Short mmCIF file of C-alpha atoms in Angstrom, two decimals:
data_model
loop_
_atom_site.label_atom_id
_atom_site.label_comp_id
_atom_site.label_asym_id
_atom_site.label_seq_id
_atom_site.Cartn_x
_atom_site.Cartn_y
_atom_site.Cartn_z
CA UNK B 1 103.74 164.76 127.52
CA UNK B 2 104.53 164.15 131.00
CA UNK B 3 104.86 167.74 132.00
CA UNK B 4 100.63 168.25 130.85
CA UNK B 5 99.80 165.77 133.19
CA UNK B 6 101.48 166.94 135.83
CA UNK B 7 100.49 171.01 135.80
CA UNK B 8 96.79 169.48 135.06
CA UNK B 9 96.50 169.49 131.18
CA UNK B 10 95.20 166.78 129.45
CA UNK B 11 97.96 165.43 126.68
CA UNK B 12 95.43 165.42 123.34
CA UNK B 13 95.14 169.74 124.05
CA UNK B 14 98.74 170.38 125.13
CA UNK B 15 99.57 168.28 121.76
CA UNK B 16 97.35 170.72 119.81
CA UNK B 17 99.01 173.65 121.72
CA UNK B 18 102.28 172.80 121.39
CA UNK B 19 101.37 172.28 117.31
CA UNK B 20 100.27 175.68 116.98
CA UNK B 21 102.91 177.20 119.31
CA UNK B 22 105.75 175.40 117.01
CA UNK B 23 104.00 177.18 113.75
CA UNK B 24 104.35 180.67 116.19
CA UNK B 25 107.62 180.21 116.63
CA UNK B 26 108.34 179.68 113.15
CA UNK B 27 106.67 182.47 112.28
CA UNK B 28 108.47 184.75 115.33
CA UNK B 29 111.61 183.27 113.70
CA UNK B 30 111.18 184.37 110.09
CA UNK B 31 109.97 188.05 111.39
CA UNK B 32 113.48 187.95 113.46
CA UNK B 33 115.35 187.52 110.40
CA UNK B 34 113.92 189.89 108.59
CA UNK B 35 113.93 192.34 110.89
CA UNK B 36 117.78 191.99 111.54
CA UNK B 37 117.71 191.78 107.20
CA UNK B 38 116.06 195.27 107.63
CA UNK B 39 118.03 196.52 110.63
CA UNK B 40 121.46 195.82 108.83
CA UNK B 41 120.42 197.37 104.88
CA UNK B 42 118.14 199.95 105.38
CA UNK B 43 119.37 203.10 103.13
CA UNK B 44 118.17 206.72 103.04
CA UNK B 45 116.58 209.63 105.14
CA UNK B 46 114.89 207.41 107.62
CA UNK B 47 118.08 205.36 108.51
CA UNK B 48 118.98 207.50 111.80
CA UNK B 49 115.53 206.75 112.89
CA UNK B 50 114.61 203.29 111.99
CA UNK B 51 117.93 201.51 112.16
CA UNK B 52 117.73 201.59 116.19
CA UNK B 53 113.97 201.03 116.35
CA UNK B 54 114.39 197.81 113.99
CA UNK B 55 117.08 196.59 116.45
CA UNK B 56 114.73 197.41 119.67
CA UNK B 57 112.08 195.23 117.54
CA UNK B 58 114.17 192.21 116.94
CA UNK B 59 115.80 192.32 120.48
CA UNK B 60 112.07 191.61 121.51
CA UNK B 61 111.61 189.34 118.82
CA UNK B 62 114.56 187.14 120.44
CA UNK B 63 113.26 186.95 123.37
CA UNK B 64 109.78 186.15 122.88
CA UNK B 65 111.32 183.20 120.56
CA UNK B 66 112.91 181.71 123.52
CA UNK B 67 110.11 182.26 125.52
CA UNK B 68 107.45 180.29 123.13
CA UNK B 69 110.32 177.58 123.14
CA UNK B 70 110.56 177.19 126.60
CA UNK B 71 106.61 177.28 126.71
CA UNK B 72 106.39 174.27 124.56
CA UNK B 73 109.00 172.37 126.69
CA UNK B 74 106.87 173.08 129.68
CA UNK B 75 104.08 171.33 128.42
CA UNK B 76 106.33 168.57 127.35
CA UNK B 77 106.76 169.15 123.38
CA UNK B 78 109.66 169.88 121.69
CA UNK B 79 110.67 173.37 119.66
CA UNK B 80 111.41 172.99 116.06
CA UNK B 81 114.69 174.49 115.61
CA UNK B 82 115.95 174.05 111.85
CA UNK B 83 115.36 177.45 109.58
CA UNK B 84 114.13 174.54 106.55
CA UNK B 85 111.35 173.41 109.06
CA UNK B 86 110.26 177.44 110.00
CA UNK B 87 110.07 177.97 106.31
CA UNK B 88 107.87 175.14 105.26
CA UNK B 89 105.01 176.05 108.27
CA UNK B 90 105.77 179.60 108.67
CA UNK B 91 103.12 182.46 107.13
CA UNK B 92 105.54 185.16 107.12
CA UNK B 93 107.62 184.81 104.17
CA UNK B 94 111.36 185.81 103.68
CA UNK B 95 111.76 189.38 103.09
CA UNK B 96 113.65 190.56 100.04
CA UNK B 97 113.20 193.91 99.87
CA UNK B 98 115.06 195.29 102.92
CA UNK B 99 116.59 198.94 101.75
CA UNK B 100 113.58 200.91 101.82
CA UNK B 101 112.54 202.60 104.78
CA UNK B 102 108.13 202.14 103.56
CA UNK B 103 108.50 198.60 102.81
CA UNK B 104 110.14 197.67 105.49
CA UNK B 105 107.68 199.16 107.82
CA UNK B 106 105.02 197.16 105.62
CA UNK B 107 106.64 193.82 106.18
CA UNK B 108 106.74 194.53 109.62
CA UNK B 109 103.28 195.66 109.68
CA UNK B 110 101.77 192.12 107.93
CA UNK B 111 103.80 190.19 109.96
CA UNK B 112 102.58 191.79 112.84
CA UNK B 113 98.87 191.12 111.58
CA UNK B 114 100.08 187.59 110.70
CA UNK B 115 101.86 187.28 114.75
CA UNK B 116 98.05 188.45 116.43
CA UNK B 117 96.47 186.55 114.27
CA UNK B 118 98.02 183.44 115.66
CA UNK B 119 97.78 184.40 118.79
CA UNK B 120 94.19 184.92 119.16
CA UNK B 121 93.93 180.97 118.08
CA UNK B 122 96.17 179.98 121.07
CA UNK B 123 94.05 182.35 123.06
CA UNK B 124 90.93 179.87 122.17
CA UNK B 125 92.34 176.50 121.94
CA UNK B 126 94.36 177.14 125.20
CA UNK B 127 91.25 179.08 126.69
CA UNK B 128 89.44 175.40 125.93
CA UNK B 129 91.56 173.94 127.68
CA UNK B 130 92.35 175.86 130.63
CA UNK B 131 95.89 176.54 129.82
CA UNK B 132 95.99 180.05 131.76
CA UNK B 133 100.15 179.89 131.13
CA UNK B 134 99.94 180.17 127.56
CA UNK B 135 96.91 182.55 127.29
CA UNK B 136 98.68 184.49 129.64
CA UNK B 137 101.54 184.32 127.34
CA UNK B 138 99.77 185.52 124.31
CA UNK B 139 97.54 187.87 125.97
CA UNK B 140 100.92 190.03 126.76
CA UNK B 141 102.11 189.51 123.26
CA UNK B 142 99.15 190.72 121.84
CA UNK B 143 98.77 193.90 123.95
CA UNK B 144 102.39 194.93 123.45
CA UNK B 145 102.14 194.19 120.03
CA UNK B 146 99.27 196.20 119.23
CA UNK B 147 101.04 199.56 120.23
CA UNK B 148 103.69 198.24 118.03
CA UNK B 149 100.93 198.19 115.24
CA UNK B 150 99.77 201.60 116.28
CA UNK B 151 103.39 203.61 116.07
CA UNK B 152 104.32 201.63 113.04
CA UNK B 153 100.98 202.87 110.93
CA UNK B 154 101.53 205.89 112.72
CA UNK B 155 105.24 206.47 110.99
CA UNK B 156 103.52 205.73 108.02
CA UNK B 157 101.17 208.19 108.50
CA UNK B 158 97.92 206.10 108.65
#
């Protein structure tokens, strides 16, 4: 891990980083999918309204992916890319139901919870080890995303 060394990170915590940020980015991959699952079946009186919001959501999903990729090859690791490896590390499962307008907004919602869970860890084990790029990273992720959590309880009515 070449790259550590030379932006001033030690190699044994950019390894751990670059561990956990793989596991993110599986996990940012699986919500993807489902979110384009949900974008392209949801049904019924809410379509008008959430079929352009779910798109919005996994736009930003897409790019965030690319960004924690790109993150991990700056500290000299290298992004998982195979849909077999995201599903044997990743926390968010594989949605099934994507027609209904409630559940959909609940997957969303625990993946979500699952997403800024994550990130608070990288926020400590890259706060231990001085890795301002990647808490500065998550920190933004985490703010936006908890508006996101806010107006998606909020459709729901809670």
């Amino acid at each position: 891990m070449k790259n550590a060394e030379i932006i001033g990170l030690s190699t044994e915590d950019t390894q751990k980083i670059v561990e956990k940020l793989n596991i993110l980015l599986a996990n940012y991959s699986i919500f993807y999918q489902n979110t384009r699952g949900a974008h392209w079946n949801i049904k019924g009186e809410q379509f008008f309204t959430l079929h352009p919001k779910f798109e919005e959501l996994y736009d930003g999903l897409v790019l965030k992916i690319d960004e924690i990729a790109e993150r991990i090859l700056t500290l000299g690791g290298v992004p998982s890319h195979n849909y077999s490896d995201y599903l044997k590390i990743s926390t968010i499962q594989e949605s099934r139901e994507v027609n209904d307008a409630d559940s959909c907004v609940r997957n969303i919602l625990d993946s979500f919870k699952t997403l800024i869970t994550l990130q608070r860890e990288l926020l400590e084990i890259a706060g231990e080890a001085g890795d301002e790029g990647t808490n500065s990273q998550m920190g933004d992720y985490i703010s936006e995303q908890e508006k996101d959590v806010w107006m998606y309880n909020a459709y729901l009515g809670k």
